[in-house]
mmCIF file of C-alpha atoms in Angstrom:
data_model
loop_
_atom_site.group_PDB
_atom_site.id
_atom_site.type_symbol
_atom_site.label_atom_id
_atom_site.label_comp_id
_atom_site.label_asym_id
_atom_site.label_seq_id
_atom_site.Cartn_x
_atom_site.Cartn_y
_atom_site.Cartn_z
ATOM 1 C CA ASN O 1 -37.319 -126.259 -29.464
ATOM 2 C CA ALA O 2 -38.785 -128.557 -26.844
ATOM 3 C CA GLY O 3 -40.196 -126.912 -23.766
ATOM 4 C CA VAL O 4 -39.391 -127.706 -20.171
ATOM 5 C CA MET O 5 -39.851 -131.406 -19.559
ATOM 6 C CA GLN O 6 -40.707 -133.053 -16.304
ATOM 7 C CA ASN O 7 -41.006 -136.705 -15.475
ATOM 8 C CA PRO O 8 -42.752 -138.551 -14.267
ATOM 9 C CA ARG O 9 -46.011 -136.658 -14.711
ATOM 10 C CA HIS O 10 -47.632 -138.668 -11.950
ATOM 11 C CA LEU O 11 -45.866 -140.437 -9.116
ATOM 12 C CA VAL O 12 -47.389 -142.525 -6.362
ATOM 13 C CA ARG O 13 -45.299 -143.376 -3.334
ATOM 14 C CA ARG O 14 -46.048 -145.048 -0.034
ATOM 15 C CA ARG O 15 -45.140 -143.268 3.166
ATOM 16 C CA GLY O 16 -41.444 -143.695 3.906
ATOM 17 C CA GLN O 17 -40.367 -144.224 0.300
ATOM 18 C CA GLU O 18 -38.214 -141.862 -1.738
ATOM 19 C CA ALA O 19 -39.495 -139.690 -4.569
ATOM 20 C CA ARG O 20 -37.268 -138.451 -7.381
ATOM 21 C CA LEU O 21 -38.621 -135.772 -9.680
ATOM 22 C CA ARG O 22 -36.761 -134.824 -12.832
ATOM 23 C CA CYS O 23 -36.692 -131.604 -14.793
ATOM 24 C CA SER O 24 -34.996 -130.985 -18.128
ATOM 25 C CA PRO O 25 -34.824 -127.258 -18.854
ATOM 26 C CA MET O 26 -35.356 -125.736 -22.262
ATOM 27 C CA LYS O 27 -32.386 -125.937 -24.572
ATOM 28 C CA GLY O 28 -29.913 -123.178 -23.772
ATOM 29 C CA HIS O 29 -31.385 -122.509 -20.324
ATOM 30 C CA SER O 30 -29.023 -122.837 -17.387
ATOM 31 C CA HIS O 31 -31.306 -121.674 -14.554
ATOM 32 C CA VAL O 32 -33.839 -123.998 -12.947
ATOM 33 C CA TYR O 33 -36.463 -123.244 -10.321
ATOM 34 C CA TRP O 34 -38.619 -125.672 -8.381
ATOM 35 C CA TYR O 35 -42.060 -124.698 -7.059
ATOM 36 C CA ARG O 36 -44.606 -126.639 -5.048
ATOM 37 C CA GLN O 37 -48.376 -126.327 -5.200
ATOM 38 C CA LEU O 38 -50.134 -127.976 -2.300
ATOM 39 C CA PRO O 39 -53.788 -128.973 -2.816
ATOM 40 C CA GLU O 40 -56.035 -125.898 -2.829
ATOM 41 C CA GLU O 41 -53.039 -123.626 -2.194
ATOM 42 C CA GLY O 42 -50.933 -121.288 -4.282
ATOM 43 C CA LEU O 43 -47.529 -121.909 -5.750
ATOM 44 C CA LYS O 44 -44.540 -121.570 -3.446
ATOM 45 C CA PHE O 45 -40.886 -121.173 -4.351
ATOM 46 C CA MET O 46 -38.633 -124.003 -3.200
ATOM 47 C CA VAL O 47 -35.183 -123.725 -4.744
ATOM 48 C CA TYR O 48 -33.215 -121.986 -7.488
ATOM 49 C CA LEU O 49 -30.274 -123.702 -9.128
ATOM 50 C CA GLN O 50 -27.728 -123.034 -11.786
ATOM 51 C CA LYS O 51 -25.540 -125.752 -13.247
ATOM 52 C CA GLU O 52 -23.766 -127.496 -10.334
ATOM 53 C CA ASN O 53 -24.793 -124.755 -7.880
ATOM 54 C CA ILE O 54 -27.670 -124.168 -5.503
ATOM 55 C CA ILE O 55 -28.219 -120.420 -5.490
ATOM 56 C CA ASP O 56 -31.220 -120.091 -3.199
ATOM 57 C CA GLU O 57 -32.875 -122.893 -1.258
ATOM 58 C CA SER O 58 -34.745 -120.680 1.174
ATOM 59 C CA GLY O 59 -38.094 -122.237 0.281
ATOM 60 C CA MET O 60 -37.027 -125.821 0.703
ATOM 61 C CA PRO O 61 -37.938 -127.744 3.875
ATOM 62 C CA LYS O 62 -34.776 -128.289 5.894
ATOM 63 C CA GLU O 63 -35.202 -132.034 6.201
ATOM 64 C CA ARG O 64 -35.831 -134.792 3.665
ATOM 65 C CA PHE O 65 -35.729 -132.473 0.620
ATOM 66 C CA SER O 66 -32.732 -131.934 -1.635
ATOM 67 C CA ALA O 67 -32.137 -130.657 -5.128
ATOM 68 C CA GLU O 68 -29.335 -130.804 -7.627
ATOM 69 C CA PHE O 69 -28.599 -129.661 -11.151
ATOM 70 C CA PRO O 70 -25.532 -131.539 -12.365
ATOM 71 C CA LYS O 71 -23.272 -130.499 -15.202
ATOM 72 C CA GLU O 72 -24.870 -133.174 -17.372
ATOM 73 C CA GLY O 73 -28.431 -134.358 -17.151
ATOM 74 C CA PRO O 74 -31.654 -133.074 -15.650
ATOM 75 C CA SER O 75 -32.259 -131.301 -12.386
ATOM 76 C CA ILE O 76 -33.451 -133.654 -9.667
ATOM 77 C CA LEU O 77 -35.713 -132.859 -6.725
ATOM 78 C CA ARG O 78 -35.408 -135.628 -4.179
ATOM 79 C CA ILE O 79 -37.772 -136.222 -1.292
ATOM 80 C CA GLN O 80 -36.722 -138.845 1.196
ATOM 81 C CA GLN O 81 -39.102 -140.691 3.517
ATOM 82 C CA VAL O 82 -42.179 -139.112 2.002
ATOM 83 C CA VAL O 83 -45.175 -138.265 4.172
ATOM 84 C CA ARG O 84 -48.790 -137.583 3.196
ATOM 85 C CA GLY O 85 -48.188 -133.853 3.489
ATOM 86 C CA ASP O 86 -45.718 -134.050 0.592
ATOM 87 C CA SER O 87 -48.602 -134.827 -1.782
ATOM 88 C CA ALA O 88 -48.616 -131.892 -4.173
ATOM 89 C CA ALA O 89 -47.875 -130.759 -7.700
ATOM 90 C CA TYR O 90 -44.208 -129.938 -8.200
ATOM 91 C CA PHE O 91 -43.386 -127.597 -11.044
ATOM 92 C CA CYS O 92 -40.038 -126.675 -12.410
ATOM 93 C CA ALA O 93 -39.296 -123.675 -14.569
ATOM 94 C CA SER O 94 -36.233 -122.626 -16.494
ATOM 95 C CA SER O 95 -34.834 -119.357 -17.751
ATOM 96 C CA PRO O 96 -31.953 -118.367 -20.007
ATOM 97 C CA PRO O 97 -28.448 -117.558 -18.742
ATOM 98 C CA THR O 98 -29.298 -113.914 -18.051
ATOM 99 C CA GLY O 99 -31.467 -115.242 -15.241
ATOM 100 C CA VAL O 100 -33.868 -112.335 -15.164
ATOM 101 C CA GLY O 101 -36.068 -113.107 -18.137
ATOM 102 C CA GLU O 102 -39.233 -115.073 -18.429
ATOM 103 C CA GLN O 103 -39.519 -118.350 -16.650
ATOM 104 C CA TYR O 104 -40.920 -121.221 -18.695
ATOM 105 C CA PHE O 105 -42.834 -123.818 -16.738
ATOM 106 C CA GLY O 106 -42.885 -127.557 -17.153
ATOM 107 C CA PRO O 107 -46.120 -129.565 -16.986
ATOM 108 C CA GLY O 108 -45.523 -130.543 -13.380
ATOM 109 C CA THR O 109 -45.227 -133.802 -11.469
ATOM 110 C CA ARG O 110 -48.184 -134.763 -9.329
ATOM 111 C CA LEU O 111 -46.946 -136.657 -6.308
ATOM 112 C CA THR O 112 -49.414 -138.699 -4.310
ATOM 113 C CA VAL O 113 -48.292 -140.275 -1.054
ATOM 114 C CA THR O 114 -50.479 -143.123 0.146
ATOM 115 C CA LYS X 1 -50.945 -110.441 4.945
ATOM 116 C CA ASN X 2 -49.516 -112.065 1.816
ATOM 117 C CA GLU X 3 -46.890 -110.158 -0.119
ATOM 118 C CA VAL X 4 -48.972 -110.619 -3.273
ATOM 119 C CA GLU X 5 -52.752 -110.330 -3.103
ATOM 120 C CA GLN X 6 -55.178 -111.025 -5.915
ATOM 121 C CA SER X 7 -58.815 -110.165 -6.292
ATOM 122 C CA PRO X 8 -61.300 -111.522 -6.814
ATOM 123 C CA GLN X 9 -60.559 -115.097 -5.773
ATOM 124 C CA ASN X 10 -63.373 -116.410 -7.957
ATOM 125 C CA LEU X 11 -65.023 -114.774 -10.926
ATOM 126 C CA THR X 12 -67.875 -116.074 -13.051
ATOM 127 C CA ALA X 13 -68.967 -114.179 -16.140
ATOM 128 C CA GLN X 14 -70.890 -114.620 -19.358
ATOM 129 C CA GLU X 15 -69.205 -115.076 -22.695
ATOM 130 C CA GLY X 16 -68.301 -111.748 -24.227
ATOM 131 C CA GLU X 17 -67.904 -109.851 -20.977
ATOM 132 C CA PHE X 18 -64.856 -107.693 -20.204
ATOM 133 C CA ILE X 19 -62.841 -109.264 -17.393
ATOM 134 C CA THR X 20 -60.514 -107.568 -14.912
ATOM 135 C CA ILE X 21 -58.323 -109.359 -12.383
ATOM 136 C CA ASN X 22 -56.344 -107.306 -9.897
ATOM 137 C CA CYS X 23 -53.002 -107.889 -8.203
ATOM 138 C CA SER X 24 -51.462 -105.824 -5.413
ATOM 139 C CA TYR X 25 -48.028 -106.378 -3.964
ATOM 140 C CA SER X 26 -46.272 -105.000 -0.911
ATOM 141 C CA VAL X 27 -42.619 -105.570 -1.802
ATOM 142 C CA GLY X 28 -40.212 -103.957 -4.227
ATOM 143 C CA ILE X 29 -40.217 -105.831 -7.482
ATOM 144 C CA SER X 30 -38.109 -106.059 -10.607
ATOM 145 C CA ALA X 31 -40.955 -107.491 -12.677
ATOM 146 C CA LEU X 32 -44.449 -108.870 -12.401
ATOM 147 C CA HIS X 33 -45.632 -112.013 -14.150
ATOM 148 C CA TRP X 34 -49.106 -113.119 -15.111
ATOM 149 C CA LEU X 35 -49.578 -116.853 -15.478
ATOM 150 C CA GLN X 36 -52.461 -119.033 -16.609
ATOM 151 C CA GLN X 37 -53.119 -122.457 -15.141
ATOM 152 C CA HIS X 38 -55.615 -124.633 -16.965
ATOM 153 C CA PRO X 39 -57.768 -127.314 -15.366
ATOM 154 C CA GLY X 40 -55.226 -129.917 -16.486
ATOM 155 C CA GLY X 41 -52.714 -128.145 -14.286
ATOM 156 C CA GLY X 42 -50.166 -126.870 -16.788
ATOM 157 C CA ILE X 43 -48.855 -123.326 -16.329
ATOM 158 C CA VAL X 44 -48.378 -120.900 -19.181
ATOM 159 C CA SER X 45 -46.615 -117.576 -18.844
ATOM 160 C CA LEU X 46 -48.810 -114.806 -20.272
ATOM 161 C CA PHE X 47 -46.879 -111.631 -19.528
ATOM 162 C CA MET X 48 -43.811 -110.339 -17.796
ATOM 163 C CA LEU X 49 -43.846 -106.584 -17.255
ATOM 164 C CA SER X 50 -42.005 -104.009 -15.225
ATOM 165 C CA SER X 51 -43.786 -100.869 -16.409
ATOM 166 C CA GLY X 52 -46.670 -99.656 -18.509
ATOM 167 C CA LYS X 53 -48.848 -101.992 -20.485
ATOM 168 C CA LYS X 54 -48.584 -105.077 -22.678
ATOM 169 C CA LYS X 55 -51.126 -106.579 -25.045
ATOM 170 C CA HIS X 56 -51.368 -110.004 -26.606
ATOM 171 C CA GLY X 57 -54.502 -110.792 -28.545
ATOM 172 C CA ARG X 58 -57.473 -110.285 -26.224
ATOM 173 C CA LEU X 59 -55.279 -110.071 -23.136
ATOM 174 C CA ILE X 60 -53.958 -106.810 -21.715
ATOM 175 C CA ALA X 61 -51.736 -106.417 -18.670
ATOM 176 C CA THR X 62 -50.978 -103.136 -16.949
ATOM 177 C CA ILE X 63 -48.803 -102.193 -14.020
ATOM 178 C CA ASN X 64 -48.577 -99.089 -11.837
ATOM 179 C CA ILE X 65 -45.256 -99.196 -10.016
ATOM 180 C CA GLN X 66 -46.061 -96.275 -7.705
ATOM 181 C CA GLU X 67 -49.308 -97.843 -6.556
ATOM 182 C CA LYS X 68 -47.845 -101.389 -6.529
ATOM 183 C CA HIS X 69 -50.753 -102.664 -8.530
ATOM 184 C CA SER X 70 -51.248 -104.645 -11.708
ATOM 185 C CA SER X 71 -54.324 -105.665 -13.643
ATOM 186 C CA LEU X 72 -55.029 -108.351 -16.206
ATOM 187 C CA HIS X 73 -57.868 -107.659 -18.610
ATOM 188 C CA ILE X 74 -59.570 -110.043 -21.008
ATOM 189 C CA THR X 75 -61.712 -108.544 -23.750
ATOM 190 C CA ALA X 76 -64.549 -110.474 -25.427
ATOM 191 C CA SER X 77 -64.164 -113.346 -22.967
ATOM 192 C CA HIS X 78 -64.731 -116.902 -24.161
ATOM 193 C CA PRO X 79 -65.334 -120.189 -22.319
ATOM 194 C CA ARG X 80 -61.839 -121.326 -23.291
ATOM 195 C CA ASP X 81 -60.488 -118.481 -21.126
ATOM 196 C CA SER X 82 -61.735 -120.399 -18.090
ATOM 197 C CA ALA X 83 -58.648 -121.065 -15.983
ATOM 198 C CA VAL X 84 -56.845 -119.923 -12.864
ATOM 199 C CA TYR X 85 -54.909 -116.698 -13.394
ATOM 200 C CA ILE X 86 -51.932 -116.128 -11.142
ATOM 201 C CA CYS X 87 -49.825 -113.055 -10.644
ATOM 202 C CA ALA X 88 -46.277 -113.454 -9.406
ATOM 203 C CA ALA X 89 -43.843 -110.804 -8.231
ATOM 204 C CA ARG X 90 -40.184 -111.096 -9.010
ATOM 205 C CA GLY X 91 -38.025 -109.580 -6.285
ATOM 206 C CA ILE X 92 -34.953 -107.408 -6.522
ATOM 207 C CA GLY X 93 -31.319 -108.057 -5.746
ATOM 208 C CA TYR X 94 -29.191 -110.974 -6.856
ATOM 209 C CA GLN X 95 -31.210 -113.702 -5.192
ATOM 210 C CA GLY X 96 -34.527 -111.912 -4.939
ATOM 211 C CA ALA X 97 -34.674 -111.307 -8.644
ATOM 212 C CA GLN X 98 -34.785 -115.020 -9.242
ATOM 213 C CA LYS X 99 -37.563 -115.830 -6.828
ATOM 214 C CA LEU X 100 -41.222 -115.529 -7.742
ATOM 215 C CA VAL X 101 -43.741 -114.804 -5.001
ATOM 216 C CA PHE X 102 -47.197 -115.880 -6.116
ATOM 217 C CA GLY X 103 -50.682 -114.627 -5.471
ATOM 218 C CA GLN X 104 -53.334 -117.145 -4.542
ATOM 219 C CA GLY X 105 -54.821 -117.107 -8.011
ATOM 220 C CA THR X 106 -58.155 -116.066 -9.456
ATOM 221 C CA ARG X 107 -60.411 -118.832 -10.702
ATOM 222 C CA LEU X 108 -62.205 -117.534 -13.790
ATOM 223 C CA THR X 109 -65.229 -119.296 -15.254
ATOM 224 C CA ILE X 110 -66.758 -118.033 -18.476
ATOM 225 C CA ASN X 111 -70.205 -119.431 -19.217
ATOM 226 C CA PRO X 112 -71.455 -119.715 -22.801
#
């Protein structure tokens, strides 16, 4: 049973470009969470999604950031017009349909904005 | 004040020592998680607990709900235990129960 997969593992973007981060949850998991870890800071919740629904996006910046989890395919975290302050590690985690069990983390995507 | 506080922030010890990392939280929780983040950056879930104590190998996690406090212990520590240990509180309620609030992490270094 493959774990949570994220790609790319490393992403370099110039200021103003778009960044798309992908997360494939563990098989059978229908809940996805995105977290951000800024350099030298702790992890922070961004958004919680179930298939085709955003349940809680209270941690997501209001502008430039969006997330989706379509019926088919991976969850996507999209950052438009990236700025240097977006440079961080972005982790996704998934949990089974009960939604209150363990969260299993992916390896993360390290975004560098130059 | 953060909702989840860990101490110490940094801990250096000799191989074989007994290690304790503390986590205090100020909000109601449905569960508390302990995570391990290795130098490469990957995050592994160690424990999820809502009461009492759990043990896995040399790792022990305890929680006191009344005192809003949890501890992670490592017995017979080894250099490969060197990592950042993070506690995370899971809230209550429909949305809160899905959201993890993280401590700042404790950077543990075990010297041979």
